[in-house]
Coordinates of C-alpha atoms (C1' of nucleotides) in Angstrom, one line a residue:
Chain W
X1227 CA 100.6 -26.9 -123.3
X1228 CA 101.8 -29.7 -125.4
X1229 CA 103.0 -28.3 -129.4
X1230 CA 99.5 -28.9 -132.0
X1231 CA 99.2 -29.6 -135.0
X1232 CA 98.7 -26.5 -137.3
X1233 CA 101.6 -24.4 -137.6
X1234 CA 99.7 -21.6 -137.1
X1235 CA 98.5 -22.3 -133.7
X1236 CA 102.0 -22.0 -132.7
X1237 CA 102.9 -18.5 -134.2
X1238 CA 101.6 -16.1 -132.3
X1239 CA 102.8 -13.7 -135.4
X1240 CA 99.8 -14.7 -137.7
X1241 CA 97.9 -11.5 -139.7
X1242 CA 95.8 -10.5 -136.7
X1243 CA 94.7 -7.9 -138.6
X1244 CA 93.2 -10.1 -141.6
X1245 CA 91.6 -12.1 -138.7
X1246 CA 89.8 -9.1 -137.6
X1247 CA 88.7 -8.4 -141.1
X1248 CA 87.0 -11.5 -141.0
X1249 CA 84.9 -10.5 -138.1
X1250 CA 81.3 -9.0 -138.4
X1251 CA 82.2 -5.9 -136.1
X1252 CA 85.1 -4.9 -138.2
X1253 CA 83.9 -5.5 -142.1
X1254 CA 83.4 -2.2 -142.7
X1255 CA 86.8 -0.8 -141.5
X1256 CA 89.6 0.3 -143.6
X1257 CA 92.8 -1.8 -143.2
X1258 CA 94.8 1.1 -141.8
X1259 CA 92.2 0.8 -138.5
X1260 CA 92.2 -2.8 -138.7
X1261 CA 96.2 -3.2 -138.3
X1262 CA 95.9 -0.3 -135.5
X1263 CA 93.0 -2.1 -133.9
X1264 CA 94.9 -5.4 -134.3
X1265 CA 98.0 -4.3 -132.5
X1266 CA 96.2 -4.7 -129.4
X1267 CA 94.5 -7.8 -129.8
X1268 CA 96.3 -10.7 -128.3
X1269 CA 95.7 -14.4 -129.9
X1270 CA 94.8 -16.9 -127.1
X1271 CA 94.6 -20.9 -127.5
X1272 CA 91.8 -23.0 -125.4
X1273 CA 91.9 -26.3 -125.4
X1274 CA 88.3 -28.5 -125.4
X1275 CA 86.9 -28.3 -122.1
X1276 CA 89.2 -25.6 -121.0
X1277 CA 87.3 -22.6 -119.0
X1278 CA 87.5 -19.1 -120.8
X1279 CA 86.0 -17.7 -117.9
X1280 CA 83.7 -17.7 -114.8
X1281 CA 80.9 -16.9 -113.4
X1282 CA 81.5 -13.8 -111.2
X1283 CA 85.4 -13.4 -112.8
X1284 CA 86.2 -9.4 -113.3
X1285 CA 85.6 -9.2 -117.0
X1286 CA 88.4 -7.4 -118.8
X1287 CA 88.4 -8.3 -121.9
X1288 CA 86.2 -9.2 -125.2
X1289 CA 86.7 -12.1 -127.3
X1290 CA 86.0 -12.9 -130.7
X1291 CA 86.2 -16.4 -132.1
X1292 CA 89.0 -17.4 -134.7
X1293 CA 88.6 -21.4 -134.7
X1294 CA 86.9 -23.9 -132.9
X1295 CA 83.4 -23.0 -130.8
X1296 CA 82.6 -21.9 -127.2
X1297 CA 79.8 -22.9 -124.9
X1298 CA 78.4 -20.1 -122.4
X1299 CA 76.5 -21.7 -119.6
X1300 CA 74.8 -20.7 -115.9
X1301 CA 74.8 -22.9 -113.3
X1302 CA 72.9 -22.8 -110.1
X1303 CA 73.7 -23.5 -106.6
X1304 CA 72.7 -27.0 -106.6
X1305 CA 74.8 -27.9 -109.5
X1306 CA 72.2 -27.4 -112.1
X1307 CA 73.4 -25.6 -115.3
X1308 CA 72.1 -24.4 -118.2
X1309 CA 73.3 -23.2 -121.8
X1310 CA 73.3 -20.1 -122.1
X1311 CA 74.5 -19.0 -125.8
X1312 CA 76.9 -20.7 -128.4
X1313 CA 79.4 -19.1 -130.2
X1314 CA 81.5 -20.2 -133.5
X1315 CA 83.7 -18.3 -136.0
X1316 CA 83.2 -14.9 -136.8
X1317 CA 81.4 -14.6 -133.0
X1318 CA 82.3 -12.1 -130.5
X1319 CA 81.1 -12.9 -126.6
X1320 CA 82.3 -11.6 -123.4
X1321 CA 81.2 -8.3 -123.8
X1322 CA 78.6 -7.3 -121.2
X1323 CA 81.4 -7.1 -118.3
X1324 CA 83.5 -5.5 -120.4
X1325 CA 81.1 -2.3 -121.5
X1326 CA 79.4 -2.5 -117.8
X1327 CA 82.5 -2.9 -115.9
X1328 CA 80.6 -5.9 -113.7
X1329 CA 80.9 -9.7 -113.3
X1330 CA 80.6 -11.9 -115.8
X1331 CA 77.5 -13.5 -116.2
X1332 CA 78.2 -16.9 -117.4
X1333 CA 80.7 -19.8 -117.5
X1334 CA 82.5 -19.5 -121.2
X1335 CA 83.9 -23.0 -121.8
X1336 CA 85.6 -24.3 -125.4
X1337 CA 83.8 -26.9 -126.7
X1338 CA 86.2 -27.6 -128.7
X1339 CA 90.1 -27.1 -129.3
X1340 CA 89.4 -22.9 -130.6
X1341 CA 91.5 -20.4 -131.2
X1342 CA 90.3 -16.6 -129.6
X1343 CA 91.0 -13.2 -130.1
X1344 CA 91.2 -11.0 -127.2
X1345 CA 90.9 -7.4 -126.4
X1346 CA 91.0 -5.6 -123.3
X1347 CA 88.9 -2.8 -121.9
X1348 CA 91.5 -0.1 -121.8
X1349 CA 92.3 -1.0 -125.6
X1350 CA 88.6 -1.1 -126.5
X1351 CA 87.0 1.8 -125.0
X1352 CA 89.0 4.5 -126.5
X1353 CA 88.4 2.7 -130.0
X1354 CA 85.1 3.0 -129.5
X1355 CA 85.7 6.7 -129.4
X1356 CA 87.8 7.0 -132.2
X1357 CA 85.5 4.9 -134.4
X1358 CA 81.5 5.4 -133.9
X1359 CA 81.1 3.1 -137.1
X1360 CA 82.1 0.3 -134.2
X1361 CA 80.6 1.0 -131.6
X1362 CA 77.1 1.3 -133.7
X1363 CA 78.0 -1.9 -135.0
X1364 CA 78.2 -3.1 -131.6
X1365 CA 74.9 -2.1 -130.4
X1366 CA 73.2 -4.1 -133.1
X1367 CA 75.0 -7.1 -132.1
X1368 CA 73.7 -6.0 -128.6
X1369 CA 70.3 -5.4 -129.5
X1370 CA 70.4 -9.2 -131.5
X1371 CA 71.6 -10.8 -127.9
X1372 CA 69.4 -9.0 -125.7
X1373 CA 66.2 -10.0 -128.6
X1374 CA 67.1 -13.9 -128.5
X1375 CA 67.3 -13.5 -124.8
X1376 CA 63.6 -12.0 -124.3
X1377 CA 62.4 -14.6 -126.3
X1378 CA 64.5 -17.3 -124.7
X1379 CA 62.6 -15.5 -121.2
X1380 CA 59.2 -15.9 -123.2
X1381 CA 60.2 -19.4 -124.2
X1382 CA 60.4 -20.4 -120.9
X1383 CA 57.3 -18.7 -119.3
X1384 CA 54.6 -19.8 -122.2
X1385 CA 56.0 -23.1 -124.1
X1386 CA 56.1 -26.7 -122.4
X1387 CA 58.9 -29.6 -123.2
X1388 CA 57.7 -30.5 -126.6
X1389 CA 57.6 -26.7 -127.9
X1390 CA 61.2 -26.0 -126.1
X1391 CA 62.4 -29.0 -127.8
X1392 CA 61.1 -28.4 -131.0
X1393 CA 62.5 -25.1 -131.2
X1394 CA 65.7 -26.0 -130.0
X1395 CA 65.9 -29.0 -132.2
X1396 CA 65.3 -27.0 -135.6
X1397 CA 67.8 -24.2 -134.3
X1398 CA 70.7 -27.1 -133.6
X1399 CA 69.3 -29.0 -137.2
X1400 CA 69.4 -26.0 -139.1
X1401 CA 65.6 -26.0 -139.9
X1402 CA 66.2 -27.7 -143.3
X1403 CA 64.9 -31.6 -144.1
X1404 CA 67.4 -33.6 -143.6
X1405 CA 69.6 -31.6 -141.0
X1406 CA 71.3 -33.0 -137.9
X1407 CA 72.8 -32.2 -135.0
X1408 CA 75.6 -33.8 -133.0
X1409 CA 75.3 -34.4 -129.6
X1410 CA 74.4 -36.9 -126.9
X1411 CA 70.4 -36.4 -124.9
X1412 CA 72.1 -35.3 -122.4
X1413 CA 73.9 -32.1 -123.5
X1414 CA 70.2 -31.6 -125.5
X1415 CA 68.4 -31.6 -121.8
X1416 CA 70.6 -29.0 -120.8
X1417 CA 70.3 -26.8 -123.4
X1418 CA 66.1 -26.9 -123.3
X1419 CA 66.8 -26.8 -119.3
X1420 CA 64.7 -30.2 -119.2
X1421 CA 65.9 -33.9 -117.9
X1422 CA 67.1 -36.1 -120.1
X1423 CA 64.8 -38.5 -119.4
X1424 CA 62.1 -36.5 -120.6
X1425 CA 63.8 -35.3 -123.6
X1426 CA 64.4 -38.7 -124.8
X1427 CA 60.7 -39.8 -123.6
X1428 CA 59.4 -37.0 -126.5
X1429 CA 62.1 -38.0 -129.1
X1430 CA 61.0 -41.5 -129.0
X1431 CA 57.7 -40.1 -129.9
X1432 CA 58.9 -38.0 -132.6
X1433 CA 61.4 -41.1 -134.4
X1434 CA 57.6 -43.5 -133.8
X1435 CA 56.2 -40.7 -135.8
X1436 CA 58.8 -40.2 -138.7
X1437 CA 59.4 -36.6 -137.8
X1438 CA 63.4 -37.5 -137.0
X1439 CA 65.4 -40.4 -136.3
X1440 CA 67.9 -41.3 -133.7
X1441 CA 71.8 -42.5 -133.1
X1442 CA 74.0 -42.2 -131.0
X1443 CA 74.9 -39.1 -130.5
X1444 CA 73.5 -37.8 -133.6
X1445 CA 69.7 -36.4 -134.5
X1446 CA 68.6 -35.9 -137.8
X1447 CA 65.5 -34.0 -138.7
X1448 CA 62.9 -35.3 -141.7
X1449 CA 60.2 -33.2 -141.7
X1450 CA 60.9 -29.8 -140.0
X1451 CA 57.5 -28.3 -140.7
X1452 CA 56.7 -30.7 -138.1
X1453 CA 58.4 -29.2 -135.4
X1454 CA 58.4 -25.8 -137.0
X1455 CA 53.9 -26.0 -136.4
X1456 CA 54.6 -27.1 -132.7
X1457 CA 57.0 -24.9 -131.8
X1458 CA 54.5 -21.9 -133.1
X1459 CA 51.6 -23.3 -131.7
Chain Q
X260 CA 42.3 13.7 -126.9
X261 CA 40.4 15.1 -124.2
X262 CA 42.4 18.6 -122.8
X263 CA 44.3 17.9 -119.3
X264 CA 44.6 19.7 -116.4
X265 CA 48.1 20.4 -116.1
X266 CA 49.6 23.4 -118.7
X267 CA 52.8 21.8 -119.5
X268 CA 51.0 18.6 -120.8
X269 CA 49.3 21.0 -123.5
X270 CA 51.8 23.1 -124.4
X271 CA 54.6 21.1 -126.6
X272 CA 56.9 24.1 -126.3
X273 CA 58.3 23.1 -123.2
X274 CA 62.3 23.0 -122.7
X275 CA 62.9 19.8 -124.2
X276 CA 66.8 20.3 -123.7
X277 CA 66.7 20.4 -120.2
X278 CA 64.3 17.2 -119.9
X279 CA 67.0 15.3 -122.2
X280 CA 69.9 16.5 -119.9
X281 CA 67.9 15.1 -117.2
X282 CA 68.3 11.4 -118.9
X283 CA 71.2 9.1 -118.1
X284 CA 71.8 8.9 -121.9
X285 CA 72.5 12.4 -122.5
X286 CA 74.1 13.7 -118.8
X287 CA 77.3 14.1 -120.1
X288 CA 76.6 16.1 -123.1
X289 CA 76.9 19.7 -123.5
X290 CA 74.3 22.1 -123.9
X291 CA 74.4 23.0 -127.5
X292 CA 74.5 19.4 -128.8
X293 CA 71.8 19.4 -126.3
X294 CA 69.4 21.3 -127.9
X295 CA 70.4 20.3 -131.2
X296 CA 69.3 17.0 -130.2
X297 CA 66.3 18.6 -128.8
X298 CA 65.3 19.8 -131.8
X299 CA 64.9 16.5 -133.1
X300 CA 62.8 15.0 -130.2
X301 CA 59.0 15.0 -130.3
X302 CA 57.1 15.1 -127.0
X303 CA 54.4 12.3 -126.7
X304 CA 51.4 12.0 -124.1
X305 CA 49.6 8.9 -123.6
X306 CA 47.0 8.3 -121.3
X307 CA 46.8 5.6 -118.4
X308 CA 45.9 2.2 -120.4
X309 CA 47.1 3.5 -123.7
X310 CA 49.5 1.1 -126.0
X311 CA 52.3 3.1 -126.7
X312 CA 53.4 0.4 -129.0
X313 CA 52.8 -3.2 -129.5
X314 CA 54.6 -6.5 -130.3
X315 CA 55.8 -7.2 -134.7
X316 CA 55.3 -3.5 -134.9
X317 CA 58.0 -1.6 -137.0
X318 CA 60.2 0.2 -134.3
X319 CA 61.3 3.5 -135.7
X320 CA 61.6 5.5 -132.5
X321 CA 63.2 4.9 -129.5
X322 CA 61.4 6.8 -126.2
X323 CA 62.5 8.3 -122.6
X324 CA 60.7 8.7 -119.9
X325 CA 59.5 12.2 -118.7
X326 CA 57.0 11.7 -116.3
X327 CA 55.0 8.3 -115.5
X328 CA 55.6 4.9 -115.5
X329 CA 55.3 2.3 -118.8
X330 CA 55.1 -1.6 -119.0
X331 CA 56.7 -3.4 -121.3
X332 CA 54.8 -7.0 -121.4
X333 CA 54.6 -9.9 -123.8
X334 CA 51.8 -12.5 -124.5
X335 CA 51.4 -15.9 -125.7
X336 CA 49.4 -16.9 -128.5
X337 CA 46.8 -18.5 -126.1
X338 CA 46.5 -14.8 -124.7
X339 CA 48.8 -15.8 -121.1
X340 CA 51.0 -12.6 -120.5
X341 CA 53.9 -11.4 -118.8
X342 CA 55.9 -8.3 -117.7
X343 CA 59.6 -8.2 -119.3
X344 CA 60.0 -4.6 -118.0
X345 CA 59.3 -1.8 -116.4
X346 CA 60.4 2.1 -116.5
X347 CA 60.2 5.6 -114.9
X348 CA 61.0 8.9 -115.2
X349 CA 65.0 8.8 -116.8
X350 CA 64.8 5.4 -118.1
X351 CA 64.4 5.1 -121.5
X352 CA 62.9 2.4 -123.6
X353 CA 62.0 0.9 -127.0
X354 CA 65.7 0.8 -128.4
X355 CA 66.5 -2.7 -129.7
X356 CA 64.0 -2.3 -132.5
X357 CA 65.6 1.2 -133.3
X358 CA 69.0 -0.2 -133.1
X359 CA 68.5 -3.7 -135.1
X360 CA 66.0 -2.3 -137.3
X361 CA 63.6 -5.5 -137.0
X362 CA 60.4 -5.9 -135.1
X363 CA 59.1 -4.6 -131.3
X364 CA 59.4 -7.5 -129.5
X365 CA 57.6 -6.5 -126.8
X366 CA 53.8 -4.4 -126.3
X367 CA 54.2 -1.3 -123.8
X368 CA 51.7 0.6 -122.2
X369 CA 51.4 3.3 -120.3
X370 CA 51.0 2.3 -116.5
X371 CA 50.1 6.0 -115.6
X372 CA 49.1 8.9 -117.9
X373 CA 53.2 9.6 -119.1
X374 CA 54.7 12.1 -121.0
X375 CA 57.2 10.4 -123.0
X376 CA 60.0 11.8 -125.3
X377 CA 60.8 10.3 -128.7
X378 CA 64.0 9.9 -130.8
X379 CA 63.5 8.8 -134.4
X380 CA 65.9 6.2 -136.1
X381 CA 66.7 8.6 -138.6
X382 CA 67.7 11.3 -136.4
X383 CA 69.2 9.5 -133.7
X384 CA 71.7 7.6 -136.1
X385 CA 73.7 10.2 -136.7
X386 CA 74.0 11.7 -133.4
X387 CA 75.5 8.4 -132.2
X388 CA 78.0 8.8 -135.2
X389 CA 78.9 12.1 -134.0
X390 CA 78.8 12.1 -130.5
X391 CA 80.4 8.3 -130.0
X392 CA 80.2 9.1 -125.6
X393 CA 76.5 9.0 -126.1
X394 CA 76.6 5.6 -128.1
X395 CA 79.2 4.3 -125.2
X396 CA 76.5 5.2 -122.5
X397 CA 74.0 3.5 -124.5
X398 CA 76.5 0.6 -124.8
X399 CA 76.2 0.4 -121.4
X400 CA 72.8 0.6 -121.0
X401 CA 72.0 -2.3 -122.8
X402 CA 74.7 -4.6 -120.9
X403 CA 72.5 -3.9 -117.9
X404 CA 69.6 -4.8 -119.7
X405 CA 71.3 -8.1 -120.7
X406 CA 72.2 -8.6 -117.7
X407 CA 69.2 -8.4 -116.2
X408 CA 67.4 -10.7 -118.7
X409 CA 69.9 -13.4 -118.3
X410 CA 69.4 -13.4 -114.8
X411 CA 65.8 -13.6 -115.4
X412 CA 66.6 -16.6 -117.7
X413 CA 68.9 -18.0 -114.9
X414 CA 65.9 -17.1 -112.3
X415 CA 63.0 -19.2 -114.5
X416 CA 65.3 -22.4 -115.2
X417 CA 66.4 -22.5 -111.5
X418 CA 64.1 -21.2 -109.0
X419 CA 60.6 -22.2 -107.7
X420 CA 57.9 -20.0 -107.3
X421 CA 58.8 -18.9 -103.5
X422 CA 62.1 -17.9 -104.7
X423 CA 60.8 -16.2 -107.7
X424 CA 58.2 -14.3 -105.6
X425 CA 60.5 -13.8 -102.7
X426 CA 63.2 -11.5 -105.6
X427 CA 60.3 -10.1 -107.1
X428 CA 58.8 -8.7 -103.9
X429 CA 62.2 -7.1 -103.3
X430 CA 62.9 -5.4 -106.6
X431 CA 59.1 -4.2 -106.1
X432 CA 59.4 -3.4 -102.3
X433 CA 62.9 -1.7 -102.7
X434 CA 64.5 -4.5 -99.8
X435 CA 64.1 -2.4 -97.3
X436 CA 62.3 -3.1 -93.9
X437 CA 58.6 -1.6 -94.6
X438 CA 58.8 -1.0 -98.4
X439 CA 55.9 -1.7 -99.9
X440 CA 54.5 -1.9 -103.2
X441 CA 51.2 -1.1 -104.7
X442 CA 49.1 -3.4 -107.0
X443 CA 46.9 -6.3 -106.8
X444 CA 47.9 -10.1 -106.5
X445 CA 47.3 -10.7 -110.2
X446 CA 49.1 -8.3 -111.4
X447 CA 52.1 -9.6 -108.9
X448 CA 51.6 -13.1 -110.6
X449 CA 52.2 -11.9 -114.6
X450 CA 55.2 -10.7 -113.2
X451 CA 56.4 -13.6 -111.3
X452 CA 54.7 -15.6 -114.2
X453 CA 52.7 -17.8 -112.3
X454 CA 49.1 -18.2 -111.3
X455 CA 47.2 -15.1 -109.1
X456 CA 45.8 -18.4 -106.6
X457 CA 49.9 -20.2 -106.2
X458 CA 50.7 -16.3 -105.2
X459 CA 47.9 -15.8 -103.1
X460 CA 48.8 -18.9 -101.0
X461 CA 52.4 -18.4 -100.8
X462 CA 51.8 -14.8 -99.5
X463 CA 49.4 -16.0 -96.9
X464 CA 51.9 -18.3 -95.4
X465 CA 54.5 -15.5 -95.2
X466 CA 51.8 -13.0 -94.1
X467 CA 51.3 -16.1 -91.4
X468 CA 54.9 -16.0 -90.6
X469 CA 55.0 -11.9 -90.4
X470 CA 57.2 -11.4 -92.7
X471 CA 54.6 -9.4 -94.4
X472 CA 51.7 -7.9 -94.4
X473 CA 48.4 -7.9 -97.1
X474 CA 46.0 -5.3 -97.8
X475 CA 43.9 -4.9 -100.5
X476 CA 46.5 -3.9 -103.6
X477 CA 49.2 -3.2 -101.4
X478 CA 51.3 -5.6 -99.5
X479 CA 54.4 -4.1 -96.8
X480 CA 57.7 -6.1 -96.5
X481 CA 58.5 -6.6 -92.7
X482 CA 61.4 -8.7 -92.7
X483 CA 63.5 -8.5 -96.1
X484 CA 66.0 -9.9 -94.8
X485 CA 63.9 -13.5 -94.8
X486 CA 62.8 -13.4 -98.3
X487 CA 66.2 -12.0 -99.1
X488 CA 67.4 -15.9 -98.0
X489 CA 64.9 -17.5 -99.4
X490 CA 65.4 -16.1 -103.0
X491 CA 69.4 -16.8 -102.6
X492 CA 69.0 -20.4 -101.6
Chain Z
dG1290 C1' 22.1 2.2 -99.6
dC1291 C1' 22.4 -0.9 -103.5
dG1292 C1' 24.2 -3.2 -107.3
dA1293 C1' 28.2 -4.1 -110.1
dC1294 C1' 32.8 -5.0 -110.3
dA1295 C1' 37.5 -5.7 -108.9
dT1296 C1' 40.0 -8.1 -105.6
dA1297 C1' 41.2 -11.7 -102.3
dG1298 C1' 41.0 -16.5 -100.3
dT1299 C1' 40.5 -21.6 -100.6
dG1300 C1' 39.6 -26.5 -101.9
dA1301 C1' 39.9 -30.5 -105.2
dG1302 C1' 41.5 -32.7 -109.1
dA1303 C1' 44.5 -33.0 -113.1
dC1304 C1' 48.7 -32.7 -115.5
dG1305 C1' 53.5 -32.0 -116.6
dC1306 C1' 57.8 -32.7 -115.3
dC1307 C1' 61.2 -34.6 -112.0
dT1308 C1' 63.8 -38.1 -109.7
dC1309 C1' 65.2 -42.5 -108.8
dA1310 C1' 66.3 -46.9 -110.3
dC1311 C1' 67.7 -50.0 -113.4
dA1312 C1' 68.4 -52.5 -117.9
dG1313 C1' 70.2 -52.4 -122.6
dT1314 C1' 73.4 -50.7 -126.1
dT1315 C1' 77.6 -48.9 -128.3
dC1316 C1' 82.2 -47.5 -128.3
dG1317 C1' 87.1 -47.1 -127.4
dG1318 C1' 91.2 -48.8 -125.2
dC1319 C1' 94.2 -52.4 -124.2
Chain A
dG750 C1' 87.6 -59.9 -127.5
dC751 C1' 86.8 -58.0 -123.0
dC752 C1' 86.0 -54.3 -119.8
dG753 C1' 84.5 -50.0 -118.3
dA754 C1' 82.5 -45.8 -119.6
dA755 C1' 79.3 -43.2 -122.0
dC756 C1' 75.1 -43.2 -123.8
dT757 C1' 70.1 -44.6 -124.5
dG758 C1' 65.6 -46.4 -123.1
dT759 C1' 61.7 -47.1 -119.7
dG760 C1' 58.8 -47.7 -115.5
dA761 C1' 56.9 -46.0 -111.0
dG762 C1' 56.1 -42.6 -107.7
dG763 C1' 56.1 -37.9 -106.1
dC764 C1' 55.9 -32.9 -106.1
dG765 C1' 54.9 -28.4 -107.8
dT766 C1' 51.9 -25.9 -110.2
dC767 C1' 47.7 -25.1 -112.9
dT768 C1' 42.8 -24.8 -113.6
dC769 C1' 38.3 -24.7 -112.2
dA770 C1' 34.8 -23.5 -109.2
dC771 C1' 33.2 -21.0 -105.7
dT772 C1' 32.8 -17.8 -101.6
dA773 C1' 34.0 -13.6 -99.2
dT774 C1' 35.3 -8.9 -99.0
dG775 C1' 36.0 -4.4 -100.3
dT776 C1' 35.1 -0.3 -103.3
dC777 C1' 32.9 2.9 -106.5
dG778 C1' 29.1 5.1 -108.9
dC779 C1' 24.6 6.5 -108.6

DNA sequence: GCGACATAGTGAGACGCCTCACAGTTCGGC
DNA sequence: GCCGAACTGTGAGGCGTCTCACTATGTCGC
């Protein structure tokens, strides 16, 4: 790996503990536990595009996000894939194989240079023990995943192209007039799970109509409520 | 409430430790915190048909199953439904709500008449504070259920309806030569989340082929091994 | 035994989305 | 400023699935 930038990225000996702090599963931890917790957690770099992990890898270890974002995405035999879950600062992800002790379920890619913050089974468990305030803390961020997964299932059972996209459009906009979202049609196909001919087909439709407009690699959405009464209907 | 036939189901005095040892949830727990557990849990019948509870309700309770089967389904606003779940005696069900402390977002029934045990939030809170193996177990319940949901994700962006029929016959069928399950064709397609006529015709041309065979509500696998392939292609 | 109802089987037409093929546009590197 | 690569836009044809409409076959209550 050639040297980067930031100082930081190259001392290994940042506050790991503060990091954790930072995190939604720790907030409510005294710094004593943090620093204990912290001693275990090992600072990992990813460059963009570099793989995490794999499909079907033995899953030891949890990750949370420092910098940067990661991309977790299924793929099917033919070469098809599919975005699975995004996750940015103050995420965790990775943790299904670690509690189950199975596979991993997805592909975890960095979609951009990040900086992670890993923690291994062995490490974890017996934290889990020690501090309940976690592991309750864990299973809300659990029952969050597994609720935007049903209603990714029900998405894809009930809505056609246009709903998918609309949702998808005001998650990635933000919802608000005004918001955008950076990336090319392509990368938007495969995060509805449509072709990209399609999905530019109905966002012509959409810029003839006012609702957004369109650039290169960039969307940006005028009137929300639009999309917010297809995606409902 | 008309009365029923069996005793236990009118009697509420029945050893509600030993059902809750009986649970996957609560196997490795000792017998006192397993009646004081008890203690806390109310025993629930519902009759064949009956909503146990439906979609946007407020989840305050989370429920294991004694004896019977319950669906958990979810429906479109244009009334199209489909099956997101199903459990039996030792499963247990109904616990994102509890945990997140947001909406049901599912409706379940009760497939048979069930007896069902239930936790509420306030209750079960603490136990998981106090006894963290039991919120570890849970933990890992919920990976599963991820897991499974993910693959169901992965299973509706990917495969056609033969390969989607083909895994649901074997999760229903048990994937053994001869298993068979019992229901009709149009309660096979809300699971498979297609129409009852695209099911009908796919199972005629594998009844054709003998790889099974049809009867009214109940259909017998003969040769798993064939729909196996299909559903892994 | 009869009628009502749930279940199963089948054809025809429509519709949504996919794939392929190709042209036009923008961008970055040299 | 030119070239190649990434991205965007668009037509045509095909395939899978849905819907509608209808018939056939049990099955249950009375």
């Amino acid at each position: 790996m050639t040297l980067l930038a930031n100082p930081e990225q190259r001392t290994p000996s940042v506050n790991k503990a503060a990091i954790l702090r930072q995190h939604e599963l720790f907030q409510e931890l005294d710094k004593d536990s943090c620093e204990q917790i912290a001693a275990y957690a090992k600072i990992r770099e990813f460059r963009r595009d570099a793989t995490i992990f794999s499909k079907g890898d033995d899953g030891f270890c949890l990750f949370a996000v420092v910098r940067g974002r990661v991309l977790v995405t299924t793929s099917s035999s033919e070469g098809k894939s599919a975005v699975l879950n995004q996750f940015e600062k103050g995420d965790i992800f990775g943790e299904i194989a670690l509690l189950d002790g199975r596979p991993r379920t997805g592909d975890a890619t960095a979609l951009t240079d990040c900086c992670l913050l890993s923690l291994e089974r062995r490490d974890f468990i017996p934290i889990l023990t020690k501090k309940p305030e976690i592991a309750i803390k864990l299973l809300e961020i659990l029952s969050g995943r597994l609720r935007r997964t049903t209603e990714q299932v029900e998405e894809l059972m009930f809505m056609d192209l246009r709903g998918r996209l609309a949702k998808t459009l005001l998650r990635l906009s933000g919802g608000a007039p005004g918001g955008s979202a950076e990336l090319s049609q392509s990368e938007l196909s495969h995060r509805v799970g449509m072709s990209r001919e399609m999905i530019n087909r109905q966002l012509q439709v959409w810029s003839r109509e006012g609702v957004l407009t369109l650039a290169r690699r960039r969307l940006t959405v005028l009137r929300p409520e639009r999309l917010e009464e297809i995606a409902t209907r």
